XYZ file of C-alpha atoms in Angstrom:
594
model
C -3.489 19.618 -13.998
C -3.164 15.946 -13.141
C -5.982 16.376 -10.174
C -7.934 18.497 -11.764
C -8.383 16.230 -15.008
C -8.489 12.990 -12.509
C -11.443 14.806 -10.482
C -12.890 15.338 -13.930
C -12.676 11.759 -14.815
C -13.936 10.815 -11.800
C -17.425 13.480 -12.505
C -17.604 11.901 -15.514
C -17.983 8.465 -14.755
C -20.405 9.401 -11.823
C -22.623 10.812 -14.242
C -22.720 7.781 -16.195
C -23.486 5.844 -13.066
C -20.028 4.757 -12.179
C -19.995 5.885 -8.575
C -16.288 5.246 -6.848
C -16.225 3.462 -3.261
C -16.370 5.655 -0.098
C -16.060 9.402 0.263
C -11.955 9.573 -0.444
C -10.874 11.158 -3.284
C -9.648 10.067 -6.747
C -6.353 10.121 -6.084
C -6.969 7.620 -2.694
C -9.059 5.914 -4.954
C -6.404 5.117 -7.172
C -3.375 4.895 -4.515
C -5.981 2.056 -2.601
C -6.634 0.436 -5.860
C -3.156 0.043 -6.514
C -2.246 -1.271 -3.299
C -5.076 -3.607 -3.046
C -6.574 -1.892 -0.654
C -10.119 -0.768 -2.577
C -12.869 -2.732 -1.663
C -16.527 -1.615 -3.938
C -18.087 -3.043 -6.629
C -17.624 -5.854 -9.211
C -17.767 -3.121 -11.945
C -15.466 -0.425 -9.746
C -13.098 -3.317 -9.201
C -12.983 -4.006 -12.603
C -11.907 -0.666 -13.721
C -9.627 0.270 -11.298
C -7.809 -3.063 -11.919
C -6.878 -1.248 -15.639
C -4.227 -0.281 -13.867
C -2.348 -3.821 -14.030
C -0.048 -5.021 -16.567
C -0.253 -7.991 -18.596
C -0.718 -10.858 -16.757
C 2.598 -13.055 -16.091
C 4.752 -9.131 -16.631
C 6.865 -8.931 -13.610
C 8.929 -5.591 -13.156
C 10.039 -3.020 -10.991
C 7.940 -2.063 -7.603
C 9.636 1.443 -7.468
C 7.263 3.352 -9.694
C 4.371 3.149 -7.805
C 6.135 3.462 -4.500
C 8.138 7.028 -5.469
C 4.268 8.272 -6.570
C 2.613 7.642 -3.402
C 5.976 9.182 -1.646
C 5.673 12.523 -3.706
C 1.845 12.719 -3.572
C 1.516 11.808 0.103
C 0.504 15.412 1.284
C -2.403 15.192 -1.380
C -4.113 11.996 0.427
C -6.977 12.080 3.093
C -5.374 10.929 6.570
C -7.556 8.145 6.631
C -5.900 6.843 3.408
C -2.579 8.123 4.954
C -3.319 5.732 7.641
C -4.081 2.695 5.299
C -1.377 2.951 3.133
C 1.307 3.919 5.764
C 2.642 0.158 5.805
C 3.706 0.979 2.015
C 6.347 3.287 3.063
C 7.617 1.929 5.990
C 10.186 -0.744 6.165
C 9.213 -4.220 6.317
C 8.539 -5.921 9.648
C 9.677 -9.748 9.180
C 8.686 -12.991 11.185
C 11.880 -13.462 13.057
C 13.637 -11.502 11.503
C 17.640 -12.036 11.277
C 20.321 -9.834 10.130
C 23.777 -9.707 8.224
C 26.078 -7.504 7.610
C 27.987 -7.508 4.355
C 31.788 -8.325 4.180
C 32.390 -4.764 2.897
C 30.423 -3.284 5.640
C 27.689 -1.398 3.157
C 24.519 -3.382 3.593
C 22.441 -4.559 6.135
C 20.686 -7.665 4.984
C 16.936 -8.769 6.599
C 15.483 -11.935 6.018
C 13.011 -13.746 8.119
C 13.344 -17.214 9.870
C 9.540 -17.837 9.851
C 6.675 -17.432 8.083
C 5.880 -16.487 4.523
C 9.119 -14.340 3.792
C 11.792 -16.957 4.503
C 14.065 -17.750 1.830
C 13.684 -21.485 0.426
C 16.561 -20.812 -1.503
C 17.509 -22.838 -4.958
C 19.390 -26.479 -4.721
C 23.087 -25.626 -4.048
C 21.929 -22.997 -1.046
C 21.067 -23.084 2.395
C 19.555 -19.842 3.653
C 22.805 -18.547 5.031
C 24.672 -18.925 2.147
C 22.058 -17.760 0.068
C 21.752 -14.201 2.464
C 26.031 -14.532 1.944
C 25.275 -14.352 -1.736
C 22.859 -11.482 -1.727
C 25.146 -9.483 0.728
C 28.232 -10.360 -1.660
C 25.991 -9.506 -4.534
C 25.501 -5.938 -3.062
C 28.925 -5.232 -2.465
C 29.900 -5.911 -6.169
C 27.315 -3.483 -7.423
C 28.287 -1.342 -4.828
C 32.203 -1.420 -5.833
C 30.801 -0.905 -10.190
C 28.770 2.053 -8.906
C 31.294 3.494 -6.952
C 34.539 2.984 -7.486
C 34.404 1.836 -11.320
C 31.593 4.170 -12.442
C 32.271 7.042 -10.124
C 28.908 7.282 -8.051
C 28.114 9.140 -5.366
C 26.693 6.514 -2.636
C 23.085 6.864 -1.394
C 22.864 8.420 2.499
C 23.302 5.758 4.799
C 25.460 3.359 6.037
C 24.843 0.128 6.097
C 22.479 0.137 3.540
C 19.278 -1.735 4.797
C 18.569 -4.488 2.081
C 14.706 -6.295 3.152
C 14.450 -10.095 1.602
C 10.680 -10.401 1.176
C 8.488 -12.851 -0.777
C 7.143 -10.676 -4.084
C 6.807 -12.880 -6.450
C 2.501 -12.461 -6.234
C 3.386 -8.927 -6.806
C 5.114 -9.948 -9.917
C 8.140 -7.889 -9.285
C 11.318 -8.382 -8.641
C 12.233 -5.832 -6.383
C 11.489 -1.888 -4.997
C 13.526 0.854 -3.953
C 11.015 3.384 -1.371
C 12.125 6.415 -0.259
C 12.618 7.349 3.723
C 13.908 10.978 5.035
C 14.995 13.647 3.536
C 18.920 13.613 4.122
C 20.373 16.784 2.365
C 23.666 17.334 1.723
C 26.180 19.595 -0.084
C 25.190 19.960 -3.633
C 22.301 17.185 -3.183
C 19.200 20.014 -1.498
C 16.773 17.016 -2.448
C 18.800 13.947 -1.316
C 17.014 11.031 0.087
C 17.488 8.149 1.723
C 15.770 4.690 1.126
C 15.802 1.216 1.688
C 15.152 -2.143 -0.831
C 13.078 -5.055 -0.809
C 13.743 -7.768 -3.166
C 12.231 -11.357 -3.903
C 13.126 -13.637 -1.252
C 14.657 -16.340 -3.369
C 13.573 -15.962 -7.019
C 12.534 -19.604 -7.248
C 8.879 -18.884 -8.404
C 8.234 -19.932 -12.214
C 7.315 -16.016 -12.632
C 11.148 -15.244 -12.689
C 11.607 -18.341 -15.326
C 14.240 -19.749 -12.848
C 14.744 -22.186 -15.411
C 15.956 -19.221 -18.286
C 17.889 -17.047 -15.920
C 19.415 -18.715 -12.389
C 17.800 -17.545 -9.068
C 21.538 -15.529 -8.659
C 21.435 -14.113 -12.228
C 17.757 -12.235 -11.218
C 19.242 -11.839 -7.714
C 22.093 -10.106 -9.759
C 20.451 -7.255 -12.670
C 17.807 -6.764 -9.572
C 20.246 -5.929 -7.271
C 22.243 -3.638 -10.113
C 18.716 -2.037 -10.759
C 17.515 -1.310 -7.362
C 20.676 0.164 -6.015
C 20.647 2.240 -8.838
C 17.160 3.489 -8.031
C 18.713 4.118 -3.638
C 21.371 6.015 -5.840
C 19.079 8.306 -7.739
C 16.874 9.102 -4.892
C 20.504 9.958 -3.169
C 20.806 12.503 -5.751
C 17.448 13.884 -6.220
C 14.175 12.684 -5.080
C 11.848 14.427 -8.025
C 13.505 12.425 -10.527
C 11.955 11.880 -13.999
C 10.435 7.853 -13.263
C 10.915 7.246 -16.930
C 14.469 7.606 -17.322
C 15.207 6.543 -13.317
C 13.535 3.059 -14.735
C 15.799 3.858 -18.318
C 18.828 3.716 -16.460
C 18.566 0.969 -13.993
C 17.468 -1.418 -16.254
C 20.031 -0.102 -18.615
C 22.623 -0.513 -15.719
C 21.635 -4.517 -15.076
C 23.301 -4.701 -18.255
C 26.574 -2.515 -17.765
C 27.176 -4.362 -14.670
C 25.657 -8.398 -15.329
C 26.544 -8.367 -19.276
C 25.892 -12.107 -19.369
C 22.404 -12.155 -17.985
C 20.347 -10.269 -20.766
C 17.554 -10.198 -19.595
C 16.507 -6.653 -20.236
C 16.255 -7.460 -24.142
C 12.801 -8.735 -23.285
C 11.424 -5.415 -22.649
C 12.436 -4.449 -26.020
C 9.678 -5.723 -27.854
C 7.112 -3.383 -26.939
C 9.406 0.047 -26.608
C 9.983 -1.039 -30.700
C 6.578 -1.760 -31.035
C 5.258 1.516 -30.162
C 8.155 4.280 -31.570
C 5.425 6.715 -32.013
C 4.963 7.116 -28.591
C 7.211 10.045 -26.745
C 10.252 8.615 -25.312
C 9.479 9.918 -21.619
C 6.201 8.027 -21.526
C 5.518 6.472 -17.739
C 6.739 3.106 -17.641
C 5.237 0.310 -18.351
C 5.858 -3.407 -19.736
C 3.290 -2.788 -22.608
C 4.325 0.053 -23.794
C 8.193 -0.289 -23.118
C 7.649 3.085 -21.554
C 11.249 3.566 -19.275
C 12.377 0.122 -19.158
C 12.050 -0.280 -22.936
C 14.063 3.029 -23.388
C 17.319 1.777 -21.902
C 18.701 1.332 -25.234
C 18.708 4.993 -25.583
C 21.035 4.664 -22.900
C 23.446 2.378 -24.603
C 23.555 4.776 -27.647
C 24.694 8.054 -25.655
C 27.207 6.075 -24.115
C 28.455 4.935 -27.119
C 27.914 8.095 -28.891
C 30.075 10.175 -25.784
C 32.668 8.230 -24.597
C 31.156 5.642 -22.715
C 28.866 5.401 -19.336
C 29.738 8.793 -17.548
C 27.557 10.797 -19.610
C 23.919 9.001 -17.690
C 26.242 9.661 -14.643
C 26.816 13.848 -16.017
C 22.850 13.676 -16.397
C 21.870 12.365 -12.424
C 24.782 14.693 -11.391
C 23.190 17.443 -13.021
C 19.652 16.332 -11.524
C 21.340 16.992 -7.967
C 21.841 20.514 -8.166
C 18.597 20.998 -9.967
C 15.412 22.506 -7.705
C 12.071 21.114 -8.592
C 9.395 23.642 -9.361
C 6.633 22.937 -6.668
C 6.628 18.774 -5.855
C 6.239 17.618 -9.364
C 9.238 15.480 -10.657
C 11.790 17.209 -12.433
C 11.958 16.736 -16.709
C 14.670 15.143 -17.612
C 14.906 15.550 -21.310
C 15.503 19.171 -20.712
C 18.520 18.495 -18.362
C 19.902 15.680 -21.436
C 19.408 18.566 -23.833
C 21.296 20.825 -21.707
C 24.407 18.378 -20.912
C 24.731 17.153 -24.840
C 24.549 20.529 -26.078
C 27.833 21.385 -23.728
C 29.084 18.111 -25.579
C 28.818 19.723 -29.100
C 25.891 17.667 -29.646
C 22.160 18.203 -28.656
C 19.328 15.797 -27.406
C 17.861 16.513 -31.489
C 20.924 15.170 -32.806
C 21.000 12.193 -30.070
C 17.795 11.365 -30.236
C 17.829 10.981 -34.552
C 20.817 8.910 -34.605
C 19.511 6.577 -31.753
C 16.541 5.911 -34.150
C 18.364 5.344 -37.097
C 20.612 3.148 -35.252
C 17.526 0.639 -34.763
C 17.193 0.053 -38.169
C 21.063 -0.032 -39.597
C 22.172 -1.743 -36.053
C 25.465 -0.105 -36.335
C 26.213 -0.790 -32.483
C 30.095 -0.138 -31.545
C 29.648 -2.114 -28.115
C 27.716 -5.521 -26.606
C 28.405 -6.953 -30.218
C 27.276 -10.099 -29.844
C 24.071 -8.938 -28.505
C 22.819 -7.151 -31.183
C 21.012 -9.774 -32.790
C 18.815 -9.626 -29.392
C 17.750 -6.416 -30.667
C 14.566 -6.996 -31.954
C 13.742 -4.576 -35.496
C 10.965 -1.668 -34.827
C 8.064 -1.690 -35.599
C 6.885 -0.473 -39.395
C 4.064 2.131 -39.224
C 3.330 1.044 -43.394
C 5.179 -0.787 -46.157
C 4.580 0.118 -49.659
C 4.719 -2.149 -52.879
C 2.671 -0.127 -55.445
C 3.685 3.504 -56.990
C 3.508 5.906 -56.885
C 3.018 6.368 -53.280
C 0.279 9.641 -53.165
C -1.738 11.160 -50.648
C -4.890 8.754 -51.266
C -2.551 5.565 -51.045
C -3.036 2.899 -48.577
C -1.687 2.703 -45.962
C -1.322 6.585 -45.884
C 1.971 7.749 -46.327
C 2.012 9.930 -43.410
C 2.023 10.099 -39.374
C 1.136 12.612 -36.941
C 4.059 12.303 -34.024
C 3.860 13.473 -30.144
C 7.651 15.202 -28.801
C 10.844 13.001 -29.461
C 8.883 9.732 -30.696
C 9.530 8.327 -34.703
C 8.227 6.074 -37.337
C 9.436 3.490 -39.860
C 8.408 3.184 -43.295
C 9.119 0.604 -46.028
C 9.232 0.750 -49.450
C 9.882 -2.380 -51.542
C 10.090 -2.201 -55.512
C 8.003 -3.813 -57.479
C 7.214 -4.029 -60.943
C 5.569 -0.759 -60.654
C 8.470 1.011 -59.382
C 10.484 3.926 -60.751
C 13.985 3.213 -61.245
C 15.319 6.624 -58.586
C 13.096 6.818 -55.961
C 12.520 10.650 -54.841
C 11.002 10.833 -51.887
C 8.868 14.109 -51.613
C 8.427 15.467 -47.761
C 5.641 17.679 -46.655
C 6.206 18.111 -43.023
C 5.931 20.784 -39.950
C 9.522 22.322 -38.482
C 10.852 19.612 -36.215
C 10.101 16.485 -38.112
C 13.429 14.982 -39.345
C 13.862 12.497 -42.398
C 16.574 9.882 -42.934
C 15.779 7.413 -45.997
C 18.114 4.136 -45.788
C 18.675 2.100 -48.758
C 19.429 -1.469 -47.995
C 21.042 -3.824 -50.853
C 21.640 -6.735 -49.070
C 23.473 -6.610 -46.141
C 24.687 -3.095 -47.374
C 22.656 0.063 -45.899
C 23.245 3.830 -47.575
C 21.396 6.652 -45.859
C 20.315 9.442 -47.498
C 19.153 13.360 -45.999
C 16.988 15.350 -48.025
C 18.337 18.072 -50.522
C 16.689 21.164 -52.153
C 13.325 21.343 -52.159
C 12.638 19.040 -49.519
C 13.318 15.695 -51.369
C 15.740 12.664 -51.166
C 16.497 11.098 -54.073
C 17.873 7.450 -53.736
C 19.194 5.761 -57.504
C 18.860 2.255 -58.552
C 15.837 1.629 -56.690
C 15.175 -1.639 -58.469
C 18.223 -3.363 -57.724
C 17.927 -2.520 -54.032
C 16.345 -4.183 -51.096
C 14.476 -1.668 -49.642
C 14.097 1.821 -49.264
C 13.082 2.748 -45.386
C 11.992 6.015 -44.657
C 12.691 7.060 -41.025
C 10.425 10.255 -40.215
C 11.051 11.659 -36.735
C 10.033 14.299 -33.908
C 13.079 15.529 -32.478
C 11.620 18.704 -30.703
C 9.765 18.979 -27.293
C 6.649 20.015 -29.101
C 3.613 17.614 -29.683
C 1.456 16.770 -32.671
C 3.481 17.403 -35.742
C 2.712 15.714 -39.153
C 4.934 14.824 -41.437
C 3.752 12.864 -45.052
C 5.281 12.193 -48.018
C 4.687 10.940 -51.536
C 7.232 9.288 -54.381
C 5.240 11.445 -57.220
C 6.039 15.068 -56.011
C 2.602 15.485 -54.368
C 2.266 17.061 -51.526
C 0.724 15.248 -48.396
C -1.518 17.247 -46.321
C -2.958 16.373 -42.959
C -6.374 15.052 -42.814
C -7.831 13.222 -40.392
C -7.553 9.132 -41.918
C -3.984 10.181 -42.368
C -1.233 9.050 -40.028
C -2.011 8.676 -36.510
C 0.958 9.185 -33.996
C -0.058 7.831 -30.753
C -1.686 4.612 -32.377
C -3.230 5.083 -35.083
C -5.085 8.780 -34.477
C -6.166 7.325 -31.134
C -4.380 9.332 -28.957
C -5.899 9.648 -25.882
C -6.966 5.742 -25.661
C -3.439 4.684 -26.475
C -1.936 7.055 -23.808
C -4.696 5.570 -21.637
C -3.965 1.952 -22.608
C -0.424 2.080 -23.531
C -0.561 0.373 -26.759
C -2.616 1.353 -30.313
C -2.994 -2.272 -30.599
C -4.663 -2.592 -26.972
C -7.781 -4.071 -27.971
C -9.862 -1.311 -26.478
C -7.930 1.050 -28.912
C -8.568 -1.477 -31.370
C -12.486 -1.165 -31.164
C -12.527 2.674 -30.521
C -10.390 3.157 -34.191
C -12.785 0.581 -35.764
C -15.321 2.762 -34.354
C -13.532 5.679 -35.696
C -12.558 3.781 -39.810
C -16.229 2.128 -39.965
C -18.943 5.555 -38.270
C -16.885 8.862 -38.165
C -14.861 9.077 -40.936
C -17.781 8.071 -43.335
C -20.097 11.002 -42.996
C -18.923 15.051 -42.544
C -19.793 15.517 -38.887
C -18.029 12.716 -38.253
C -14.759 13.463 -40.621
C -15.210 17.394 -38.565
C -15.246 15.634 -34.910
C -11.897 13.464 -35.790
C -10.423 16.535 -37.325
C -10.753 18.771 -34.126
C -9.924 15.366 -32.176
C -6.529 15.244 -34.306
C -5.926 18.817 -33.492
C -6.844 19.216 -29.413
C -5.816 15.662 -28.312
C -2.254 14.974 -28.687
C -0.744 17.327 -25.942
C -3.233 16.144 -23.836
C -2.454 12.344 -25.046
C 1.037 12.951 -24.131
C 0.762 14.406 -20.499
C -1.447 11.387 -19.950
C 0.779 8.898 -21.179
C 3.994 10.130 -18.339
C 1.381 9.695 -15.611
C -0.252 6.645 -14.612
C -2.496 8.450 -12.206
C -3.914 9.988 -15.731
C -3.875 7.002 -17.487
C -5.992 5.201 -15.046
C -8.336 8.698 -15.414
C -8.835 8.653 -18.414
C -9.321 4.477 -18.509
C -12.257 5.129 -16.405
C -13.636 8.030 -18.291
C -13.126 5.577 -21.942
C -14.557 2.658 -20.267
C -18.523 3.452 -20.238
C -17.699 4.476 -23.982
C -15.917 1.288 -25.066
C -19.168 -0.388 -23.756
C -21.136 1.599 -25.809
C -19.220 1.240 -28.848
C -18.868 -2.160 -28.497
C -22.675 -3.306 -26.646
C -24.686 -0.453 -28.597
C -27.976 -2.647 -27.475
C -26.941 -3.405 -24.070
C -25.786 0.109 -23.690
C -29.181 1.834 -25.190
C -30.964 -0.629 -23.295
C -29.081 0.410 -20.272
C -29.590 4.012 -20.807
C -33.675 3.297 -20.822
C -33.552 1.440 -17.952
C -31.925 4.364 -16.680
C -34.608 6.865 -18.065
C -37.057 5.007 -17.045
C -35.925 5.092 -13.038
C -35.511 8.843 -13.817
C -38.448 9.723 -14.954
C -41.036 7.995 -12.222
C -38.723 9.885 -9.554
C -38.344 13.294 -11.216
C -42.123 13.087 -11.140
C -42.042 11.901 -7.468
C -39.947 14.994 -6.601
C -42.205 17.416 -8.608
C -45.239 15.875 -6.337
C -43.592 16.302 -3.737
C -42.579 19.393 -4.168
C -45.908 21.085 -4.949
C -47.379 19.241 -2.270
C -45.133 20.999 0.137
């Protein structure tokens, strides 16, 4: 499906004049792009580069590097040939070697040239390589001995210091041979590259020390050599989820992970196994889901149960492998279920009733609140609308704050499709009361006046897509229409998949598009309303792959032009009537002249 709809996207923009460089394929296209690689136009150039995260973002390198590994087959040699380097191990100036105390690692660092460590004041280069190898073996003994890991194949580990910081990322894991074993058909082994230093501002050396990043990125790469160990189709959302969770469960001092936070709370109405990304929060944003299954089961060795599982689990063709179904599977044998899991991890963001990493909680930033009501009754025509259209395993927050038009018991009336789930919580204070709904599909909460706030917590807990849920204070019932809600920003589903955020300003000027043109006339109000109905599956497969998200970027780009530059585009599209018209009549000449 993913090549298909990428060829599509690629037909698309060609008909709207958008040719891509050279004869290779979309997916080269894309792989080149990413790699820097792509030469072509100002214009191509500009919307392959949609690809990039916000400027000054650094992250993980592994993402992009496990993609190209698993779609390698599906590449034209000649790209093969270009993009080879990627996967191969590093080739340093000089390069020098040491082996860790423990024996497990192989260190490389260069002694010339652009890769060699200029190491913070305090360190020389050797006893800055001593600190990475001794780094290394710590994780190692956590993962291992502590935490019960199965080591990656080989031994010494090969460990590449290499200057990334114009990358913006702090480190990559890349996959070599396959190196099966007993119960691990899809092991693999790898090697890791990680900043050469991590002196450059872009690790904010002067927040976190050079050996604190040296530290979570050595936690959360190894993690990634372990995970390929196990399985190499794994799931990239949670294989980012639980490395960056990990930096924390083995560095608890550094914190540094709390700053991808912002956006995973931002955007709760996105599905939890979105790709990752720093915008979106997608995987290293979802760690805290991590935190609460390990404090909702007895600590860390349920994520281990999950990769364990993973190992003995065959992927269907070379796609990764799902991972929510596998979670689903292991917390059902636990008397629990991924449903259950996933409802109390979301009202756990609002009540913050952590049982571990106290003194971090206040790091926690609060989610995101899709409305907040003052006036009632809250009805079907209020504003904003009282109800939200939600993708698989993805929530929303609502508030409700009385008012002088408020009733004194609150009953909150639900009108909502089979999977939603509703929690209200009633805060006086620093005292929170939740409350499940009762007969007839309503939760009543008393003394509404004398409380804080009421907030509503509406939630997908299935694997399905595009259910609504709405509600009302005055017994109404809520129906779906097409200004209501908006799971996946907003109504914008495709563009916020494509984006990653509803408040991307693309998105921004496609819904004002949307508000101001469609929903003012019937046509228009019909087009959203089938939109509302076909998109959100499709939203959501986009969203997990960033191959599709760049897709559909491209295909979205001519029509954010055109939405926002209506002249320049009409005038465009003359211009470009006006060279087709002069040569269709050449050809017809031509043609009878013959």
């Amino acid at each position: 499906m993913g090549m298909a709809f990428t060829r599509f996207a690629v037909a698309f923009a060609c008909v709207l004049g958008l040719s891509l460089p050279g004869a290779a394929g979309p997916l080269d296209d894309y792989y080149l792009a990413a790699f820097n690689e792509q030469g072509g136009s100002a214009l191509e150039k500009a919307i392959l580069s949609t690809t990039a995260e916000t400027v000054g973002a650094i992250q993980c390198g592994t993402p992009l590097k496990h993609e190209l590994s698993r779609d390698w087959s599906l590449l034209e040699p000649a790209t093969r040939k270009t993009l080879a380097k990627q996967l191969a191990a590093p080739a340093l100036t000089g390069e020098a070697t040491l082996l860790s105390g423990g024996g497990h690692f192989l260190i490389h660092y260069a002694t010339s040239g652009s890769d060699v460590p200029t190491p913070a004041a305090g360190y020389t280069v050797p006893s800055w390589v001593q600190a990475v190898a001794d780094t290394f073996e710590s994780v190692y003994a956590t993962y291992m001995t502590t935490d019960g890991y199965h080591p990656p194949p080989g031994t010494p580990y090969h460990i590449y210091l290499r200057s990334l910081a114009a990358l913006k990322i702090y480190g990559q894991t890349t996959s070599t041979s396959a190196s099966p074993s007993a119960g691990f058909a899809n092991a693999y082994g790898s090697y890791i590259e990680i900043d050469k230093d991590f002196t450059s501002p872009i690790f904010h050396p002067q927040v976190y020390t050079p050996l604190q990043s040296l530290q979570i990125t050595a936690a959360h790469e190894y993690h990634h050599a372990i995970q390929y160990g196990y399985n190499f189709f794994f799931d990239i959302w949670y294989a980012e989820a639980t490395s960056t969770w990990y930096e924390d469960e083995v560095y608890d001092t550094v914190n540094q992970l709390y700053a991808y936070l912002d956006a995973a709370l931002l955007n709760t109405n996105l599905s939890i196994d979105i790709a990752p990304s720093i915008t979106t929060g997608g995987g290293y944003g979802r760690w805290l889901f991590n935190r609460h299954l390990a404090e909702a089961h007895g600590g860390q060795s349920i994520v281990r149960s999950f990769w364990e599982r993973l190992a003995t689990t065959a992927p269907a063709g070379q796609g990764d492998i799902p991972m929510t179904p596998i979670i689903d599977a292991l917390l059902q044998d636990s008397g629990s279920s991924l449903s259950t899991d996933f409802l109390g991890y979301a009202g756990k963001l609002y009540t913050g009733a952590w049982s571990t990493h106290l003194s971090e909680i206040p790091l926690i930033p609060a989610a995101a609140m899709t409305g907040t009501f003052t006036s009632y009754p809250v009805a079907g025509t209020s504003t904003p609308a009282p109800s939200v259209t939600l993708p698989h395993y993805s929530f929303a927050f609502f508030r409700m704050v009385p008012s002088a038009t408020s009733p004194a018991t609150l009953t909150i009336t639900l009108t909502a499709d089979t999977g939603i789930s509703a929690v209200a919580f009633s805060k006086t204070g620093n005292s929170v009361n939740s409350f499940t709904a009762g007969g007839g599909n309503q939760i009543t909460i008393p003394g509404f006046g004398a409380t804080t706030e009421v907030v509503l917590l509406l939630a997908n807990t299935t694997g399905s897509d595009n259910l609504f849920a709405g509600f009302s204070s005055d017994g109404s019932q809520v129906t779906r229409t097409p200004s209501g809600g908006g799971g996946g920003g907003g109504g914008c589903f495709i563009a916020t998949a494509a984006y990653g955020s509803y408040l991307h300003p693309q998105v921004r000027v496609l819904r004002e598009f949307r508000d101001r043109y469609l929903l003012t006339n019937v046509p228009g109000r019909a087009f959203v309303e089938l939109y509302y109905r076909l998109s959100p599956p499709l939203a959501d497969v986009i969203a997990r792959h960033e191959t599709l998200r760049w897709a559909a970027r491209l295909v979205l780009t001519p029509v954010v032009m055109a939405v926002a530059h209506p002249a320049a585009m009409a005038a465009a599209l003359m211009m470009a009537a006006g060279l087709y018209i002069p040569l269709r009549r050449r050809r017809r000449t031509v043609v009878q002249t013959v």
